[in-house]
Structures are given as structure tokens and as C-alpha cells.
Amino acid sequence: MSESEQKQDLLLHLQQARDALLWKLEGLSEYDVRRPLTPTGTNLLGLVKHVTAVELGYLCDTFGRPHDVPQGAPDEDSYATADETRALIVERYRRAWTHADAAVRDLALDTVGRVPWWPPERGAVTLHHVLVRVLGDTQRHAGHADILREGLDGAAGWREDNDSLPSHDPAWWREYRDRLQRVAEQFGA
């Protein structure tokens, strides 16, 4: 596989993760996309804001690639502030894609950059390394979003056009969950 094909493959999977993450916001109220859904405050819009910072940090800043996407303070990258709308955060994420994808297209996979927030002795990385890291991080957070969304309104699945679920029948899912519960109960409560 050529380097161009490798990049294309990695970017395809990254884009699928991006799309899956944004799909989890669709149809929810402003309140539901912002509210903390775990004891550590994880929320859907915060996940999008976080992966925006991840893409810009690893794929742009690490390689000295300028971008024009405003970012808040580092301690604000996991939630939407009161003055940040959903549309603004999503638009910034889409702008980050443009810059990140351009960096991947323009640079060789073995290009060495420096992660500014890592210790100097570990800071040198290749584009390939950080691209795989960003892909993994985005997939991980899309999975978080999937679970959070299912907890909010029962919506689940991989993508809008292919949810990858074995059934859409609520009775099937109740029986399935009950079966899993019976198995778990064999091991105590």
C-alpha cells in the first residue's frame, strides 16, 4: 500500500469517527448535549470540543501548522461554556478537520514533529504516530458518546445509515437484556 493510500485509509476511518460523534448530538436539546452525564462531568458537546483540541494539538501544533480555530483555556476543553453554542463548537470541529486533513495530506507519514505539552525526552513523534493516536482517541470518544446517548433516549448505533444493531424491536432488546441479567445474577449481586 502506498503512503497516499495509507493516509487515505487512516483519514477515512478518522472521518467515520468524526461523523459518528457528531451524529450523537442530533435531535437532542441544548440541555441534553451540555449536561454532565457521568460523575466526572462527561457530556456530549464537551466530547466534541475536546476532540477539536486533540486534532489541532496533535496534527497542527505538533508540526508547526498554523490554524485559525479559536480554543479556550486548556481546562475548558471538555465542556461548552455558556457563551459557546452547539453550532459554534460543531463549526470549530469541522474547521479543525480541514486543517488536520491538510496537514496529513501535505506531510509525509514519517515527518517528525514535537508535541509541545509532552516532556522533551518523549516529545518527538511522527505524523503516523499522532494520526493513529488521534484516530484512536476520536473512536474512543465516539464510543463514549454512543453510551451517553443511549442513556439519554435509547438511541444507539454506529452510524445513521448503518446502526449495526441486530434488532430494532424493543421487545427483543428487553428479552436480550433480561437474559444478560439472569447470567450476571448467577455470579451474585
PDB file of C-alpha atoms in Angstrom:
ATOM      1  CA  MET A   1       0.000   0.000   0.000  1.00  0.00           C
ATOM      2  CA  SER A   2       1.423   3.383  -0.972  1.00  0.00           C
ATOM      3  CA  GLU A   3       1.798   6.178   1.552  1.00  0.00           C
ATOM      4  CA  SER A   4      -1.002   8.062  -0.167  1.00  0.00           C
ATOM      5  CA  GLU A   5      -3.286   5.029   0.203  1.00  0.00           C
ATOM      6  CA  GLN A   6      -2.300   4.648   3.854  1.00  0.00           C
ATOM      7  CA  LYS A   7      -3.173   8.279   4.535  1.00  0.00           C
ATOM      8  CA  GLN A   8      -6.443   7.924   2.663  1.00  0.00           C
ATOM      9  CA  ASP A   9      -7.340   4.844   4.715  1.00  0.00           C
ATOM     10  CA  LEU A  10      -6.491   6.492   8.034  1.00  0.00           C
ATOM     11  CA  LEU A  11      -8.393   9.661   7.125  1.00  0.00           C
ATOM     12  CA  LEU A  12     -11.427   7.620   6.032  1.00  0.00           C
ATOM     13  CA  HIS A  13     -11.608   5.936   9.433  1.00  0.00           C
ATOM     14  CA  LEU A  14     -10.990   9.222  11.231  1.00  0.00           C
ATOM     15  CA  GLN A  15     -13.821  10.845   9.281  1.00  0.00           C
ATOM     16  CA  GLN A  16     -16.171   7.989  10.130  1.00  0.00           C
ATOM     17  CA  ALA A  17     -15.394   8.509  13.822  1.00  0.00           C
ATOM     18  CA  ARG A  18     -15.932  12.275  13.472  1.00  0.00           C
ATOM     19  CA  ASP A  19     -19.283  11.744  11.774  1.00  0.00           C
ATOM     20  CA  ALA A  20     -20.371   9.200  14.396  1.00  0.00           C
ATOM     21  CA  LEU A  21     -19.508  11.611  17.192  1.00  0.00           C
ATOM     22  CA  LEU A  22     -21.480  14.474  15.657  1.00  0.00           C
ATOM     23  CA  TRP A  23     -24.423  12.191  14.919  1.00  0.00           C
ATOM     24  CA  LYS A  24     -24.811  11.656  18.656  1.00  0.00           C
ATOM     25  CA  LEU A  25     -25.768  15.340  19.055  1.00  0.00           C
ATOM     26  CA  GLU A  26     -28.585  15.249  16.516  1.00  0.00           C
ATOM     27  CA  GLY A  27     -32.103  15.642  17.825  1.00  0.00           C
ATOM     28  CA  LEU A  28     -31.070  16.435  21.393  1.00  0.00           C
ATOM     29  CA  SER A  29     -31.882  19.596  23.301  1.00  0.00           C
ATOM     30  CA  GLU A  30     -29.239  22.166  24.216  1.00  0.00           C
ATOM     31  CA  TYR A  31     -29.591  20.977  27.791  1.00  0.00           C
ATOM     32  CA  ASP A  32     -29.008  17.314  26.962  1.00  0.00           C
ATOM     33  CA  VAL A  33     -25.878  17.925  24.862  1.00  0.00           C
ATOM     34  CA  ARG A  34     -24.346  20.037  27.661  1.00  0.00           C
ATOM     35  CA  ARG A  35     -25.341  18.349  30.881  1.00  0.00           C
ATOM     36  CA  PRO A  36     -22.827  16.213  32.749  1.00  0.00           C
ATOM     37  CA  LEU A  37     -23.789  12.569  32.375  1.00  0.00           C
ATOM     38  CA  THR A  38     -21.071  10.931  34.485  1.00  0.00           C
ATOM     39  CA  PRO A  39     -19.582  11.654  37.900  1.00  0.00           C
ATOM     40  CA  THR A  40     -16.568  13.224  36.130  1.00  0.00           C
ATOM     41  CA  GLY A  41     -18.778  15.577  34.112  1.00  0.00           C
ATOM     42  CA  THR A  42     -18.507  13.918  30.703  1.00  0.00           C
ATOM     43  CA  ASN A  43     -21.026  15.441  28.304  1.00  0.00           C
ATOM     44  CA  LEU A  44     -21.680  15.142  24.578  1.00  0.00           C
ATOM     45  CA  LEU A  45     -20.803  18.665  23.486  1.00  0.00           C
ATOM     46  CA  GLY A  46     -17.699  18.574  25.671  1.00  0.00           C
ATOM     47  CA  LEU A  47     -16.509  15.460  23.847  1.00  0.00           C
ATOM     48  CA  VAL A  48     -16.766  17.318  20.536  1.00  0.00           C
ATOM     49  CA  LYS A  49     -14.915  20.313  21.945  1.00  0.00           C
ATOM     50  CA  HIS A  50     -12.223  18.021  23.343  1.00  0.00           C
ATOM     51  CA  VAL A  51     -11.562  16.168  20.091  1.00  0.00           C
ATOM     52  CA  THR A  52     -11.318  19.526  18.332  1.00  0.00           C
ATOM     53  CA  ALA A  53      -8.442  20.429  20.643  1.00  0.00           C
ATOM     54  CA  VAL A  54      -6.910  16.976  20.178  1.00  0.00           C
ATOM     55  CA  GLU A  55      -6.885  17.271  16.378  1.00  0.00           C
ATOM     56  CA  LEU A  56      -5.498  20.792  16.376  1.00  0.00           C
ATOM     57  CA  GLY A  57      -2.913  19.988  19.023  1.00  0.00           C
ATOM     58  CA  TYR A  58      -1.574  16.760  17.608  1.00  0.00           C
ATOM     59  CA  LEU A  59      -1.992  17.267  13.870  1.00  0.00           C
ATOM     60  CA  CYS A  60      -1.347  21.017  13.602  1.00  0.00           C
ATOM     61  CA  ASP A  61       0.539  22.432  16.613  1.00  0.00           C
ATOM     62  CA  THR A  62       2.870  19.425  16.831  1.00  0.00           C
ATOM     63  CA  PHE A  63       4.031  20.070  13.264  1.00  0.00           C
ATOM     64  CA  GLY A  64       4.072  23.866  13.366  1.00  0.00           C
ATOM     65  CA  ARG A  65       0.978  24.035  11.171  1.00  0.00           C
ATOM     66  CA  PRO A  66      -0.959  27.259  11.691  1.00  0.00           C
ATOM     67  CA  HIS A  67      -4.723  27.241  12.099  1.00  0.00           C
ATOM     68  CA  ASP A  68      -7.375  29.836  12.745  1.00  0.00           C
ATOM     69  CA  VAL A  69      -9.621  27.863  15.068  1.00  0.00           C
ATOM     70  CA  PRO A  70     -10.084  29.631  18.431  1.00  0.00           C
ATOM     71  CA  GLN A  71      -9.662  27.474  21.511  1.00  0.00           C
ATOM     72  CA  GLY A  72     -10.446  28.182  25.121  1.00  0.00           C
ATOM     73  CA  ALA A  73      -8.262  27.566  28.109  1.00  0.00           C
ATOM     74  CA  PRO A  74      -6.891  24.010  28.440  1.00  0.00           C
ATOM     75  CA  ASP A  75      -9.114  23.375  31.461  1.00  0.00           C
ATOM     76  CA  GLU A  76     -12.186  24.292  29.363  1.00  0.00           C
ATOM     77  CA  ASP A  77     -11.715  21.749  26.563  1.00  0.00           C
ATOM     78  CA  SER A  78     -14.190  19.231  27.968  1.00  0.00           C
ATOM     79  CA  TYR A  79     -17.329  21.329  28.199  1.00  0.00           C
ATOM     80  CA  ALA A  80     -19.147  24.106  26.376  1.00  0.00           C
ATOM     81  CA  THR A  81     -19.020  27.413  28.179  1.00  0.00           C
ATOM     82  CA  ALA A  82     -22.247  29.411  28.495  1.00  0.00           C
ATOM     83  CA  ASP A  83     -21.275  31.638  25.547  1.00  0.00           C
ATOM     84  CA  GLU A  84     -20.390  28.747  23.198  1.00  0.00           C
ATOM     85  CA  THR A  85     -23.299  27.489  21.142  1.00  0.00           C
ATOM     86  CA  ARG A  86     -23.597  23.983  19.799  1.00  0.00           C
ATOM     87  CA  ALA A  87     -23.347  25.413  16.277  1.00  0.00           C
ATOM     88  CA  LEU A  88     -20.120  27.220  17.170  1.00  0.00           C
ATOM     89  CA  ILE A  89     -18.481  24.129  18.661  1.00  0.00           C
ATOM     90  CA  VAL A  90     -19.521  21.939  15.719  1.00  0.00           C
ATOM     91  CA  GLU A  91     -18.319  24.578  13.237  1.00  0.00           C
ATOM     92  CA  ARG A  92     -14.947  24.771  15.013  1.00  0.00           C
ATOM     93  CA  TYR A  93     -14.665  20.998  14.896  1.00  0.00           C
ATOM     94  CA  ARG A  94     -15.331  20.996  11.169  1.00  0.00           C
ATOM     95  CA  ARG A  95     -12.715  23.738  10.696  1.00  0.00           C
ATOM     96  CA  ALA A  96     -10.244  21.670  12.713  1.00  0.00           C
ATOM     97  CA  TRP A  97     -10.853  18.761  10.286  1.00  0.00           C
ATOM     98  CA  THR A  98      -9.890  20.976   7.389  1.00  0.00           C
ATOM     99  CA  HIS A  99      -6.596  21.961   8.994  1.00  0.00           C
ATOM    100  CA  ALA A 100      -5.821  18.476  10.291  1.00  0.00           C
ATOM    101  CA  ASP A 101      -6.608  16.807   6.964  1.00  0.00           C
ATOM    102  CA  ALA A 102      -4.443  19.338   5.119  1.00  0.00           C
ATOM    103  CA  ALA A 103      -1.531  18.541   7.436  1.00  0.00           C
ATOM    104  CA  VAL A 104      -1.943  14.825   6.751  1.00  0.00           C
ATOM    105  CA  ARG A 105      -2.131  15.378   3.003  1.00  0.00           C
ATOM    106  CA  ASP A 106       0.853  17.791   2.937  1.00  0.00           C
ATOM    107  CA  LEU A 107       3.280  15.961   5.221  1.00  0.00           C
ATOM    108  CA  ALA A 108       4.922  12.568   4.878  1.00  0.00           C
ATOM    109  CA  LEU A 109       3.895   9.990   7.468  1.00  0.00           C
ATOM    110  CA  ASP A 110       7.477   9.863   8.748  1.00  0.00           C
ATOM    111  CA  THR A 111       7.611  13.649   9.284  1.00  0.00           C
ATOM    112  CA  VAL A 112       8.834  14.328  12.818  1.00  0.00           C
ATOM    113  CA  GLY A 113       7.108  16.906  14.973  1.00  0.00           C
ATOM    114  CA  ARG A 114       7.245  17.830  18.635  1.00  0.00           C
ATOM    115  CA  VAL A 115       4.272  17.541  20.990  1.00  0.00           C
ATOM    116  CA  PRO A 116       4.570  20.795  22.955  1.00  0.00           C
ATOM    117  CA  TRP A 117       2.887  19.553  26.139  1.00  0.00           C
ATOM    118  CA  TRP A 118       4.857  16.300  26.434  1.00  0.00           C
ATOM    119  CA  PRO A 119       8.161  16.040  28.298  1.00  0.00           C
ATOM    120  CA  PRO A 120      11.062  16.969  25.970  1.00  0.00           C
ATOM    121  CA  GLU A 121      12.564  13.481  26.084  1.00  0.00           C
ATOM    122  CA  ARG A 122       9.314  11.997  24.656  1.00  0.00           C
ATOM    123  CA  GLY A 123       8.116  14.938  22.572  1.00  0.00           C
ATOM    124  CA  ALA A 124       9.454  13.909  19.156  1.00  0.00           C
ATOM    125  CA  VAL A 125       6.809  11.961  17.207  1.00  0.00           C
ATOM    126  CA  THR A 126       5.992  11.093  13.628  1.00  0.00           C
ATOM    127  CA  LEU A 127       2.860  12.164  11.822  1.00  0.00           C
ATOM    128  CA  HIS A 128       1.921   8.490  11.528  1.00  0.00           C
ATOM    129  CA  HIS A 129       2.152   8.060  15.307  1.00  0.00           C
ATOM    130  CA  VAL A 130      -0.048  11.045  16.129  1.00  0.00           C
ATOM    131  CA  LEU A 131      -2.530  10.289  13.338  1.00  0.00           C
ATOM    132  CA  VAL A 132      -3.084   6.800  14.754  1.00  0.00           C
ATOM    133  CA  ARG A 133      -3.323   8.327  18.226  1.00  0.00           C
ATOM    134  CA  VAL A 134      -5.940  10.879  17.103  1.00  0.00           C
ATOM    135  CA  LEU A 135      -7.912   8.186  15.285  1.00  0.00           C
ATOM    136  CA  GLY A 136      -7.940   6.017  18.406  1.00  0.00           C
ATOM    137  CA  ASP A 137      -8.869   8.927  20.648  1.00  0.00           C
ATOM    138  CA  THR A 138     -11.717  10.006  18.381  1.00  0.00           C
ATOM    139  CA  GLN A 139     -13.074   6.452  18.127  1.00  0.00           C
ATOM    140  CA  ARG A 140     -12.850   6.134  21.911  1.00  0.00           C
ATOM    141  CA  HIS A 141     -14.803   9.342  22.455  1.00  0.00           C
ATOM    142  CA  ALA A 142     -17.363   8.390  19.798  1.00  0.00           C
ATOM    143  CA  GLY A 143     -17.907   5.230  21.858  1.00  0.00           C
ATOM    144  CA  HIS A 144     -18.357   7.314  24.987  1.00  0.00           C
ATOM    145  CA  ALA A 145     -20.892   9.433  23.112  1.00  0.00           C
ATOM    146  CA  ASP A 146     -22.741   6.327  21.952  1.00  0.00           C
ATOM    147  CA  ILE A 147     -23.176   5.105  25.519  1.00  0.00           C
ATOM    148  CA  LEU A 148     -24.144   8.555  26.801  1.00  0.00           C
ATOM    149  CA  ARG A 149     -26.728   8.977  24.047  1.00  0.00           C
ATOM    150  CA  GLU A 150     -28.220   5.550  24.679  1.00  0.00           C
ATOM    151  CA  GLY A 151     -28.588   6.518  28.332  1.00  0.00           C
ATOM    152  CA  LEU A 152     -30.390   9.721  27.394  1.00  0.00           C
ATOM    153  CA  ASP A 153     -33.015   8.487  24.972  1.00  0.00           C
ATOM    154  CA  GLY A 154     -32.207   4.927  23.962  1.00  0.00           C
ATOM    155  CA  ALA A 155     -30.722   5.932  20.586  1.00  0.00           C
ATOM    156  CA  ALA A 156     -27.821   3.631  19.749  1.00  0.00           C
ATOM    157  CA  GLY A 157     -25.755   2.514  16.838  1.00  0.00           C
ATOM    158  CA  TRP A 158     -22.651   3.142  14.828  1.00  0.00           C
ATOM    159  CA  ARG A 159     -23.831   5.471  12.062  1.00  0.00           C
ATOM    160  CA  GLU A 160     -27.053   6.994  10.882  1.00  0.00           C
ATOM    161  CA  ASP A 161     -27.005   4.927   7.677  1.00  0.00           C
ATOM    162  CA  ASN A 162     -25.773   1.728   9.372  1.00  0.00           C
ATOM    163  CA  ASP A 163     -26.534   1.406  13.052  1.00  0.00           C
ATOM    164  CA  SER A 164     -25.091  -2.152  13.195  1.00  0.00           C
ATOM    165  CA  LEU A 165     -27.743  -3.247  15.689  1.00  0.00           C
ATOM    166  CA  PRO A 166     -29.160  -6.785  15.407  1.00  0.00           C
ATOM    167  CA  SER A 167     -32.734  -5.637  16.044  1.00  0.00           C
ATOM    168  CA  HIS A 168     -34.938  -2.557  16.313  1.00  0.00           C
ATOM    169  CA  ASP A 169     -37.682  -4.340  18.222  1.00  0.00           C
ATOM    170  CA  PRO A 170     -37.939  -3.078  21.827  1.00  0.00           C
ATOM    171  CA  ALA A 171     -39.282  -6.474  22.946  1.00  0.00           C
ATOM    172  CA  TRP A 172     -36.189  -8.196  21.511  1.00  0.00           C
ATOM    173  CA  TRP A 173     -33.925  -5.835  23.467  1.00  0.00           C
ATOM    174  CA  ARG A 174     -35.877  -6.321  26.712  1.00  0.00           C
ATOM    175  CA  GLU A 175     -35.543 -10.108  26.374  1.00  0.00           C
ATOM    176  CA  TYR A 176     -31.856  -9.792  25.488  1.00  0.00           C
ATOM    177  CA  ARG A 177     -31.155  -7.532  28.474  1.00  0.00           C
ATOM    178  CA  ASP A 178     -33.158  -9.807  30.786  1.00  0.00           C
ATOM    179  CA  ARG A 179     -31.144 -12.806  29.568  1.00  0.00           C
ATOM    180  CA  LEU A 180     -27.876 -10.963  30.317  1.00  0.00           C
ATOM    181  CA  GLN A 181     -29.187 -10.020  33.740  1.00  0.00           C
ATOM    182  CA  ARG A 182     -30.010 -13.655  34.538  1.00  0.00           C
ATOM    183  CA  VAL A 183     -26.491 -14.702  33.559  1.00  0.00           C
ATOM    184  CA  ALA A 184     -24.974 -11.949  35.749  1.00  0.00           C
ATOM    185  CA  GLU A 185     -27.136 -12.974  38.693  1.00  0.00           C
ATOM    186  CA  GLN A 186     -25.572 -16.426  38.595  1.00  0.00           C
ATOM    187  CA  PHE A 187     -22.422 -14.703  39.856  1.00  0.00           C
ATOM    188  CA  GLY A 188     -24.106 -12.820  42.691  1.00  0.00           C
ATOM    189  CA  ALA A 189     -25.372  -9.327  43.091  1.00  0.00           C
TER     190      ALA A 189
END
